[in-house]
Coordinates of N, CA and C in Angstrom, one line a residue:
M24 N 89.6 98.6 108.0 CA 89.1 98.2 109.4 C 87.7 99.6 108.7
I25 N 86.5 100.1 108.1 CA 85.5 100.2 108.2 C 85.2 98.3 108.8
E26 N 85.7 97.6 107.7 CA 84.6 95.6 107.6 C 84.2 94.8 109.4
S27 N 85.5 95.6 109.8 CA 85.2 95.8 111.0 C 84.1 96.0 111.7
F28 N 83.6 97.4 112.1 CA 82.6 97.7 112.0 C 80.9 97.0 110.9
A29 N 80.7 97.2 110.4 CA 80.5 96.4 109.9 C 79.7 95.2 110.6
A30 N 81.1 94.3 110.1 CA 80.3 92.9 111.0 C 79.7 92.9 113.0
R31 N 79.3 94.4 113.0 CA 78.4 94.1 114.4 C 78.0 95.6 113.8
I32 N 76.8 95.0 113.4 CA 76.1 96.1 112.5 C 74.7 94.2 112.5
P33 N 73.4 95.1 114.0 CA 72.7 93.6 114.5 C 72.2 93.0 113.1
T34 N 72.0 91.2 112.9 CA 71.5 90.9 111.8 C 70.2 91.5 112.0
S35 N 69.1 91.5 112.8 CA 68.3 92.3 113.0 C 67.5 93.2 112.2
L36 N 68.8 94.3 111.7 CA 68.4 95.5 111.1 C 69.0 95.3 109.1
L37 N 69.4 94.6 109.5 CA 69.9 94.3 107.3 C 69.0 94.3 106.8
K38 N 67.8 93.8 107.0 CA 67.2 94.2 105.8 C 65.4 95.5 106.6
R39 N 66.2 95.8 107.2 CA 65.2 97.0 107.5 C 65.9 98.7 106.3
S40 N 64.9 99.1 106.4 CA 64.6 100.4 105.4 C 66.3 101.5 106.4
G41 N 67.4 101.9 105.8 CA 68.2 102.5 106.2 C 69.8 102.0 106.5
K42 N 70.8 102.6 106.5 CA 72.2 102.4 106.8 C 72.9 103.0 108.3
V43 N 73.8 102.4 107.2 CA 74.5 102.7 108.9 C 75.5 104.7 108.5
F44 N 76.5 103.6 107.9 CA 78.0 105.3 107.4 C 77.2 105.9 106.0
Y45 N 77.6 106.7 106.3 CA 77.0 108.4 105.7 C 79.2 108.9 105.1
S46 N 79.8 108.4 105.8 CA 81.1 108.0 105.0 C 81.2 107.4 104.9
G47 N 82.1 106.9 103.6 CA 83.4 105.4 102.8 C 84.8 105.3 103.6
R48 N 85.0 103.9 102.9 CA 86.2 104.1 103.5 C 87.1 104.9 104.2
A49 N 87.0 105.1 103.0 CA 88.9 106.6 103.6 C 88.1 107.3 105.2
A50 N 87.0 107.4 105.2 CA 87.1 107.8 106.8 C 87.0 107.2 108.0
F51 N 87.2 106.4 108.2 CA 87.4 104.6 108.5 C 88.1 103.6 108.6
A52 N 89.7 104.6 108.1 CA 90.7 104.3 107.7 C 91.6 104.4 108.7
A53 N 91.1 105.0 110.0 CA 92.9 105.5 110.6 C 92.5 106.1 111.8
A54 N 92.9 106.7 112.5 CA 92.8 108.0 113.2 C 91.4 109.4 113.2
Q55 N 90.7 109.5 113.5 CA 90.0 110.4 113.4 C 90.0 111.7 114.7
P56 N 90.0 113.2 114.2 CA 89.1 114.2 115.1 C 88.2 114.0 115.8
L57 N 87.2 114.0 114.3 CA 85.8 113.9 115.2 C 85.3 112.6 114.0
Y58 N 84.0 111.9 115.5 CA 83.1 111.3 115.1 C 81.2 112.1 114.7
V59 N 80.4 111.9 113.8 CA 79.7 112.4 113.4 C 78.4 111.3 113.7
L60 N 77.4 111.8 114.6 CA 76.2 111.0 114.8 C 75.2 111.7 114.4
G61 N 74.1 111.4 113.4 CA 72.5 112.1 114.0 C 72.0 111.7 114.5
V62 N 70.6 111.0 114.5 CA 69.1 109.9 115.2 C 69.4 109.0 114.2
N63 N 69.1 109.2 113.5 CA 68.7 107.7 112.8 C 68.3 108.4 110.9
P64 N 68.6 107.7 110.3 CA 68.1 108.2 108.7 C 66.5 108.3 108.4
G65 N 66.6 109.7 107.5 CA 65.6 110.3 107.6 C 64.4 109.9 106.8
G66 N 63.4 110.1 106.1 CA 62.8 109.5 105.3 C 61.5 108.8 105.2
D67 N 60.9 108.0 104.5 CA 59.5 107.0 104.3 C 60.1 106.5 103.7
P68 N 60.0 105.4 104.6 CA 60.8 103.6 104.6 C 60.0 102.7 104.4
S69 N 58.6 102.9 103.6 CA 57.6 102.7 102.1 C 58.6 103.1 100.7
E70 N 58.7 104.2 100.7 CA 59.8 105.1 99.9 C 61.0 104.8 99.7
S71 N 61.7 103.5 100.7 CA 62.8 103.3 100.6 C 63.6 102.0 100.9
I72 N 62.8 101.5 99.8 CA 62.1 99.6 100.8 C 64.0 99.5 100.3
E73 N 64.6 100.0 98.7 CA 65.3 98.4 98.2 C 66.7 99.3 99.1
E74 N 66.3 100.7 99.5 CA 68.2 101.1 100.6 C 67.8 100.6 101.6
T75 N 68.4 98.9 101.9 CA 68.2 98.7 103.3 C 69.8 98.7 103.7
V76 N 69.7 98.2 105.1 CA 71.3 98.8 105.9 C 71.4 97.9 105.2
G77 N 71.6 96.4 105.3 CA 72.6 94.9 104.2 C 73.0 96.0 103.2
S78 N 71.8 96.7 102.0 CA 72.3 96.9 100.9 C 73.0 98.0 100.6
H79 N 73.0 99.1 101.2 CA 73.7 99.8 101.2 C 74.9 99.8 102.1
T80 N 74.8 99.2 103.4 CA 76.5 99.0 103.8 C 76.7 98.2 102.7
S81 N 76.9 97.2 101.9 CA 77.5 96.7 100.8 C 78.2 97.7 100.2
A82 N 77.5 98.2 99.1 CA 77.4 99.1 98.5 C 78.9 100.2 98.8
V83 N 79.0 100.6 100.3 CA 79.9 101.8 100.8 C 80.6 100.5 100.4
L84 N 81.0 99.0 101.4 CA 82.6 98.6 101.2 C 82.6 98.1 99.9
K85 N 82.3 97.9 98.5 CA 82.3 97.3 98.1 C 82.4 98.2 96.3
T86 N 81.6 99.6 96.4 CA 80.9 100.3 94.8 C 81.0 101.9 94.9
F87 N 80.3 102.4 96.6 CA 81.1 103.5 96.6 C 82.7 104.6 96.0
P88 N 82.7 105.3 95.9 CA 83.9 105.3 95.7 C 84.9 105.7 98.1
E89 N 86.5 105.2 97.4 CA 86.8 104.9 98.7 C 86.7 107.5 99.4
N90 N 86.3 108.2 99.1 CA 86.7 109.6 100.3 C 84.5 109.5 99.7
W91 N 83.8 109.7 100.1 CA 82.0 109.3 99.6 C 81.4 110.5 100.7
S92 N 80.7 110.7 101.0 CA 80.1 111.3 101.7 C 78.6 111.9 100.9
A93 N 77.5 111.9 102.3 CA 76.3 111.4 101.9 C 76.5 113.3 102.6
Y94 N 76.9 113.9 103.4 CA 76.4 114.9 103.0 C 76.9 115.3 102.1
R95 N 77.8 115.4 102.1 CA 78.5 116.2 99.8 C 77.7 115.9 98.9
D96 N 77.7 114.4 98.8 CA 77.5 113.2 97.4 C 77.0 112.7 97.2
E97 N 75.3 113.1 97.7 CA 74.2 111.7 97.4 C 73.5 113.6 97.1
A98 N 72.3 112.8 95.8 CA 71.4 114.4 96.0 C 69.6 114.1 96.8
W99 N 69.5 114.9 97.9 CA 68.7 114.0 98.8 C 67.5 115.0 98.3
K100 N 65.8 114.7 97.9 CA 65.3 115.2 97.4 C 65.2 115.5 96.4
N101 N 65.7 114.8 95.2 CA 65.9 115.5 94.4 C 66.6 117.2 93.2
H102 N 67.6 117.9 95.0 CA 68.7 118.3 94.6 C 69.9 117.9 94.2
A103 N 70.4 118.7 94.0 CA 71.8 119.2 93.4 C 73.3 118.3 95.3
P104 N 73.5 117.2 95.0 CA 74.1 117.2 95.7 C 74.5 118.4 96.8
G105 N 74.8 117.6 98.4 CA 75.3 118.1 98.8 C 74.5 120.0 99.1
T106 N 73.2 119.5 99.0 CA 72.6 121.3 98.7 C 71.3 121.0 99.3
Y107 N 70.9 119.9 99.7 CA 70.0 120.7 100.1 C 69.6 120.1 103.0
K108 N 68.2 121.1 102.4 CA 69.0 120.8 104.3 C 69.9 121.0 104.6
M109 N 70.3 119.8 106.2 CA 71.0 120.0 106.3 C 72.6 119.7 105.9
Q110 N 72.5 119.0 104.6 CA 73.3 118.8 103.6 C 74.8 120.2 104.0
P111 N 75.0 121.1 103.2 CA 75.4 121.9 103.6 C 75.6 122.5 104.8
R112 N 75.2 122.6 105.8 CA 75.0 122.9 107.0 C 76.4 122.5 107.6
L113 N 76.2 121.3 106.7 CA 77.5 120.8 107.8 C 78.9 121.3 107.2
L114 N 77.6 120.4 105.9 CA 79.5 120.6 105.1 C 79.5 122.6 105.1
H115 N 79.9 123.1 105.7 CA 79.8 125.0 106.2 C 80.7 124.5 107.5
A116 N 80.3 123.4 108.8 CA 81.1 123.5 110.0 C 82.0 122.5 108.8
F117 N 82.0 121.1 108.3 CA 83.7 120.7 107.8 C 84.4 121.9 107.5
T118 N 84.0 122.9 106.2 CA 85.3 123.4 106.1 C 85.9 124.3 106.8
L119 N 85.2 124.5 107.2 CA 86.2 125.8 108.8 C 86.9 125.3 110.1
L120 N 86.2 123.7 109.4 CA 87.2 122.8 110.6 C 88.0 122.3 109.6
G121 N 88.3 122.3 108.5 CA 89.7 122.1 108.1 C 89.7 120.6 107.5
L122 N 88.3 120.0 107.9 CA 87.8 118.0 107.0 C 87.7 118.4 105.5
N123 N 88.1 117.0 105.4 CA 87.2 116.8 104.6 C 86.2 115.7 104.7
P124 N 85.2 116.6 103.7 CA 83.8 115.7 104.4 C 84.2 113.7 104.2
G125 N 84.5 113.6 103.2 CA 85.1 112.0 103.0 C 85.9 111.2 103.5
E126 N 85.9 111.5 104.8 CA 87.5 111.5 105.7 C 86.7 111.6 107.3
V127 N 85.7 113.1 107.7 CA 85.0 112.2 108.4 C 83.7 111.0 109.0
P128 N 84.6 110.6 110.0 CA 83.7 109.4 110.0 C 82.0 109.8 110.3
S129 N 81.2 109.7 110.0 CA 80.0 109.9 110.0 C 78.9 109.1 110.3
S130 N 78.0 108.2 110.9 CA 76.8 107.7 111.0 C 75.2 108.2 111.4
N131 N 74.7 107.4 112.4 CA 73.9 107.2 113.3 C 73.5 106.6 114.7
L132 N 72.5 107.1 116.0 CA 72.5 106.3 116.7 C 72.0 105.8 116.0
V133 N 71.2 105.6 115.4 CA 69.8 104.3 115.2 C 70.1 104.2 113.1
F134 N 70.1 102.6 113.2 CA 70.8 102.6 111.8 C 69.3 102.7 110.6
A135 N 67.8 102.1 111.8 CA 66.6 102.0 111.5 C 66.7 103.1 110.7
R136 N 65.4 103.6 109.6 CA 64.6 105.1 108.7 C 63.2 104.7 109.3
S137 N 62.5 106.4 109.6 CA 62.1 107.2 109.6 C 61.5 108.4 109.9
R138 N 60.2 108.1 109.2 CA 59.5 110.3 108.6 C 60.7 110.2 109.5
R139 N 60.0 110.6 110.8 CA 60.8 111.7 112.3 C 60.8 110.9 113.3
E140 N 61.8 111.6 113.7 CA 61.9 110.1 115.0 C 61.7 110.2 116.1
H141 N 59.9 111.0 116.4 CA 58.4 110.5 116.8 C 58.4 108.6 116.6
D142 N 58.4 109.2 114.9 CA 58.1 107.6 114.9 C 58.6 106.5 115.6
M143 N 59.5 106.5 115.2 CA 60.5 105.2 116.5 C 59.6 104.5 117.4
G144 N 59.1 106.4 118.3 CA 58.8 105.3 120.0 C 59.7 104.9 120.8
E145 N 59.1 103.7 121.5 CA 59.8 103.1 122.3 C 61.1 102.6 122.2
E146 N 60.3 102.0 120.4 CA 61.6 101.1 119.3 C 63.4 102.4 120.1
M147 N 63.2 103.6 119.6 CA 63.5 104.0 119.6 C 65.5 103.2 120.1
A148 N 65.6 103.6 122.2 CA 65.8 103.0 122.9 C 66.1 102.3 122.7
T149 N 65.5 101.2 122.6 CA 66.4 99.3 121.5 C 67.0 99.7 121.0
L150 N 67.0 99.7 120.5 CA 67.1 100.0 118.8 C 69.0 100.8 119.4
A151 N 69.1 101.9 119.7 CA 69.8 102.7 119.9 C 70.8 101.5 120.8
D152 N 70.2 101.0 121.6 CA 71.4 99.9 122.2 C 72.0 99.1 121.7
E153 N 71.2 98.7 120.0 CA 71.5 96.9 119.9 C 72.5 97.3 119.3
C154 N 72.6 99.2 118.8 CA 73.7 100.0 117.5 C 74.5 100.3 117.8
W155 N 74.5 100.4 119.6 CA 75.5 100.7 120.0 C 76.8 99.8 119.9
P156 N 77.2 99.7 120.2 CA 78.2 98.2 119.9 C 79.5 98.2 118.4
V157 N 78.6 99.0 117.5 CA 78.9 99.7 116.6 C 79.6 101.1 117.1
H158 N 79.1 102.1 116.9 CA 80.0 103.5 117.6 C 80.8 102.3 118.8
A159 N 80.3 101.4 119.4 CA 80.9 102.2 120.5 C 83.0 101.2 120.8
L160 N 82.8 100.4 119.0 CA 84.4 99.5 117.9 C 85.2 100.8 117.5
V161 N 84.1 102.3 116.2 CA 84.8 103.0 116.0 C 85.4 104.1 116.5
I162 N 84.8 104.1 118.1 CA 85.7 105.0 119.0 C 86.3 104.7 119.0
E163 N 86.7 103.3 119.6 CA 88.0 102.5 120.4 C 88.7 102.6 120.3
Q164 N 88.6 102.4 117.8 CA 90.1 101.7 116.7 C 89.5 103.4 116.5
L165 N 89.1 104.3 116.4 CA 89.5 105.4 115.3 C 89.8 106.2 117.0
R166 N 89.7 106.7 118.3 CA 89.4 107.7 118.6 C 89.7 108.3 118.3
P167 N 88.2 109.9 118.2 CA 88.6 110.6 117.7 C 88.3 112.1 118.8
R168 N 88.4 113.0 119.2 CA 88.9 114.0 120.3 C 87.6 114.1 120.8
A169 N 86.6 113.9 120.0 CA 84.6 114.0 120.0 C 84.7 113.3 119.4
V170 N 82.9 113.5 120.0 CA 81.6 112.9 119.3 C 81.2 113.2 119.1
L171 N 81.5 114.2 118.2 CA 79.6 115.4 117.6 C 78.3 115.1 117.2
C172 N 77.2 115.4 117.9 CA 76.1 114.7 118.3 C 74.8 115.5 117.4
L173 N 74.3 114.6 116.5 CA 73.1 116.2 116.6 C 72.6 116.3 117.1
G174 N 71.5 117.2 117.9 CA 70.4 117.4 119.1 C 70.7 116.3 120.0
K175 N 70.0 116.3 120.6 CA 69.8 115.9 122.6 C 69.6 114.9 122.1
T176 N 68.6 113.7 121.6 CA 68.5 112.5 121.8 C 70.3 111.4 121.6
A177 N 70.9 111.4 120.5 CA 71.3 111.9 120.6 C 72.3 112.3 121.3
G178 N 73.4 112.7 121.1 CA 73.9 113.1 122.5 C 73.4 112.8 123.8
D179 N 72.5 112.6 124.7 CA 72.1 112.3 126.1 C 72.8 110.9 126.3
F180 N 72.2 110.3 124.7 CA 73.0 108.8 124.9 C 74.4 108.2 124.8
V181 N 74.7 109.1 124.1 CA 76.3 108.5 123.5 C 76.4 109.7 125.3
R182 N 76.2 110.9 125.9 CA 77.2 111.8 127.0 C 77.2 110.0 128.3
K183 N 76.2 109.1 128.9 CA 76.2 108.2 128.6 C 76.3 107.3 129.2
K184 N 76.6 106.5 127.4 CA 77.5 105.5 128.0 C 78.9 106.2 127.4
L185 N 79.4 106.9 127.0 CA 80.9 107.5 127.8 C 81.0 108.5 129.0
G186 N 80.0 108.5 130.2 CA 80.3 108.9 130.7 C 80.4 110.9 131.6
A187 N 80.0 111.5 130.4 CA 80.8 112.5 130.0 C 79.0 113.4 130.1
H188 N 79.2 114.0 131.7 CA 78.0 114.9 132.4 C 79.1 116.1 133.1
T189 N 79.9 116.2 132.5 CA 80.9 117.8 132.9 C 80.3 119.2 131.8
V190 N 79.4 120.0 131.9 CA 79.9 121.1 131.1 C 81.4 121.5 130.8
R191 N 81.8 122.1 130.2 CA 83.0 122.0 129.6 C 83.6 123.6 128.5
A192 N 82.4 123.6 127.9 CA 82.3 125.2 127.4 C 80.4 124.5 126.7
E193 N 79.8 125.8 126.6 CA 78.4 126.8 125.5 C 79.1 127.4 124.1
F194 N 78.2 127.2 124.2 CA 77.0 128.1 123.0 C 76.4 127.8 122.6
I195 N 75.9 129.8 123.1 CA 73.9 130.3 122.5 C 73.7 130.8 121.9
E196 N 72.8 130.2 121.2 CA 71.9 131.8 120.0 C 71.9 132.9 120.3
Q197 N 72.5 133.5 119.3 CA 72.1 134.7 120.1 C 70.6 135.4 118.9
N198 N 69.6 134.5 119.7 CA 68.8 135.5 119.0 C 67.5 134.3 119.7
N199 N 65.7 134.4 119.6 CA 64.7 134.7 120.7 C 65.3 133.3 121.8
R200 N 65.8 132.1 120.6 CA 65.0 130.6 121.1 C 65.8 131.0 122.3
R201 N 67.4 130.9 121.7 CA 69.0 130.5 122.6 C 68.6 129.5 122.7
W202 N 68.6 128.5 122.1 CA 68.9 127.3 122.5 C 70.4 127.1 122.2
R203 N 71.3 125.6 122.8 CA 72.2 125.5 123.6 C 73.2 124.7 123.7
S204 N 74.0 124.9 122.7 CA 74.6 123.3 122.5 C 76.1 123.7 123.0
Q205 N 77.0 122.4 123.4 CA 78.0 122.1 124.6 C 78.4 121.5 124.5
V206 N 79.4 121.3 124.5 CA 80.2 120.1 125.3 C 80.8 119.8 127.1
F207 N 81.4 118.1 126.7 CA 80.5 118.0 128.2 C 81.9 117.3 128.2
A208 N 82.4 116.2 128.9 CA 83.9 115.4 128.7 C 83.7 115.1 130.0
G209 N 84.1 113.7 131.2 CA 83.6 112.9 131.6 C 85.0 111.8 131.8
R210 N 84.9 110.4 132.2 CA 85.5 109.2 132.2 C 86.6 109.1 131.2
S211 N 86.0 109.5 130.0 CA 86.4 108.7 128.4 C 86.4 110.1 128.3
E212 N 88.4 110.1 127.8 CA 89.4 110.6 127.2 C 88.6 111.7 125.8
T213 N 87.1 110.9 124.8 CA 86.8 111.2 124.6 C 85.9 112.3 125.0
R214 N 86.0 113.5 124.2 CA 84.4 114.5 124.6 C 83.3 114.4 123.5
V215 N 82.3 114.7 124.9 CA 80.7 114.6 123.7 C 80.3 115.7 123.1
I216 N 80.0 116.6 122.0 CA 79.2 117.7 122.1 C 77.7 117.5 121.1
V217 N 77.0 117.7 121.9 CA 75.2 118.0 121.7 C 75.4 119.4 121.7
A218 N 75.7 119.8 119.7 CA 74.8 120.8 119.1 C 73.1 120.8 118.9
T219 N 72.8 122.0 118.4 CA 71.2 121.9 117.7 C 71.9 121.5 116.2
H220 N 69.9 120.7 116.3 CA 70.2 119.9 114.9 C 70.1 121.1 114.0
P221 N 71.5 120.5 113.3 CA 71.0 120.9 111.9 C 69.9 121.1 111.2
S222 N 69.1 120.2 110.7 CA 68.2 120.2 110.0 C 66.8 121.5 110.4
I223 N 67.5 121.6 111.4 CA 66.5 122.5 111.8 C 67.4 124.6 112.6
A224 N 68.1 124.0 113.1 CA 69.5 125.7 113.6 C 70.1 125.3 112.1
D225 N 70.6 126.5 111.6 CA 71.3 127.4 110.8 C 72.5 127.1 110.5
W226 N 73.3 126.3 111.2 CA 74.3 126.7 111.4 C 75.8 127.6 109.9
T227 N 74.9 128.2 109.5 CA 75.9 128.8 108.0 C 75.6 130.2 109.0
C228 N 74.9 130.4 109.2 CA 74.0 131.9 109.8 C 75.3 132.4 111.5
P229 N 75.4 133.3 111.3 CA 77.6 133.6 112.1 C 76.4 133.4 114.2
D230 N 75.1 133.9 114.0 CA 74.0 133.8 115.3 C 73.8 132.2 116.1
T231 N 73.0 131.5 115.4 CA 73.5 129.8 115.6 C 74.1 129.3 115.4
D232 N 75.1 129.5 114.7 CA 76.0 128.6 114.0 C 77.4 128.1 115.4
P233 N 77.3 126.3 115.7 CA 78.1 126.5 116.8 C 79.5 125.9 116.8
T234 N 80.0 125.7 115.5 CA 80.9 125.3 114.5 C 82.1 126.5 115.5
P235 N 82.2 127.2 115.8 CA 83.8 127.1 116.8 C 84.0 126.8 118.1
L236 N 83.0 126.6 118.3 CA 82.5 125.4 119.7 C 83.2 124.1 119.8
I237 N 82.7 123.4 118.3 CA 83.7 122.0 118.2 C 84.7 122.8 117.5
Q238 N 85.3 123.3 116.7 CA 86.8 123.3 116.6 C 87.5 123.7 118.0
A239 N 87.0 124.4 119.0 CA 87.3 124.9 120.1 C 87.7 122.9 121.0
A240 N 86.7 122.2 120.8 CA 86.8 121.7 121.6 C 87.1 120.4 121.2
L241 N 87.9 120.3 119.6 CA 88.7 119.5 119.1 C 90.3 119.8 119.3
R242 N 90.5 121.4 120.0 CA 91.8 121.5 120.0 C 92.5 120.5 121.5

C-alpha cells in the first residue's frame, strides 16, 4: 500500500532535500489507529543534499526494514538512535499508547526540509496544498481514528481539510505558560489532535504530557 502513497508525492519535490515517510512499510500496510504529522523535516538543506525526497522514499520502499521508525531508529545529530530532542518524547507517547513506533504511520505536512519552520515563508502554504493528496489518501486508506498534529501549523491545516472545528477535549499544561493541546471533531470520522510540539514541550514530564489526551481520543 505504501507504493500508492509514494505515487502521490509531487514530482517537483523529488529532488529537494527532505523526506516523506517517518515510518516504514509495516506502518502503511493496514488500518492504524493514529497518523502522526509534523510540519516539515528539520535541518539545514545544504547539509543534507544527498537525502532528497526521492532518494529517501526509495530507501524506505526498498532498503529499510519493514518495521522502521525515524523516531526510534535514526541517529539525529550524531546522538544514539531515538535519544535526540523530540525522539524520546514521541517514543514515550507511543509506549504509553501501547503502539509500536514502526507500526505508527508518520510523516510531515510538507516534505521539503528547512532549518526552521519560518524559513519556508509563504512557500509553506503552497507546499502544504501540494503535499495534501498524499495525506488525504493515507487517511482514506488507513482510516485512523485520529491524526496527531505536532504543533498548530500542521493542526490548523489538517483541521481545515477535515472540517474539524469542534473542541471535544483539551489538556492544559500545569505550568506558567499553560499551553493547550486539543482534540477536534467535525464532518470526518477522523478526529484531529493538535498537540504541543515535542521539540519544545517535554512530553516525558507529567505536567506537560498530552499523551493521556491522545489516549482518550483513540478510545
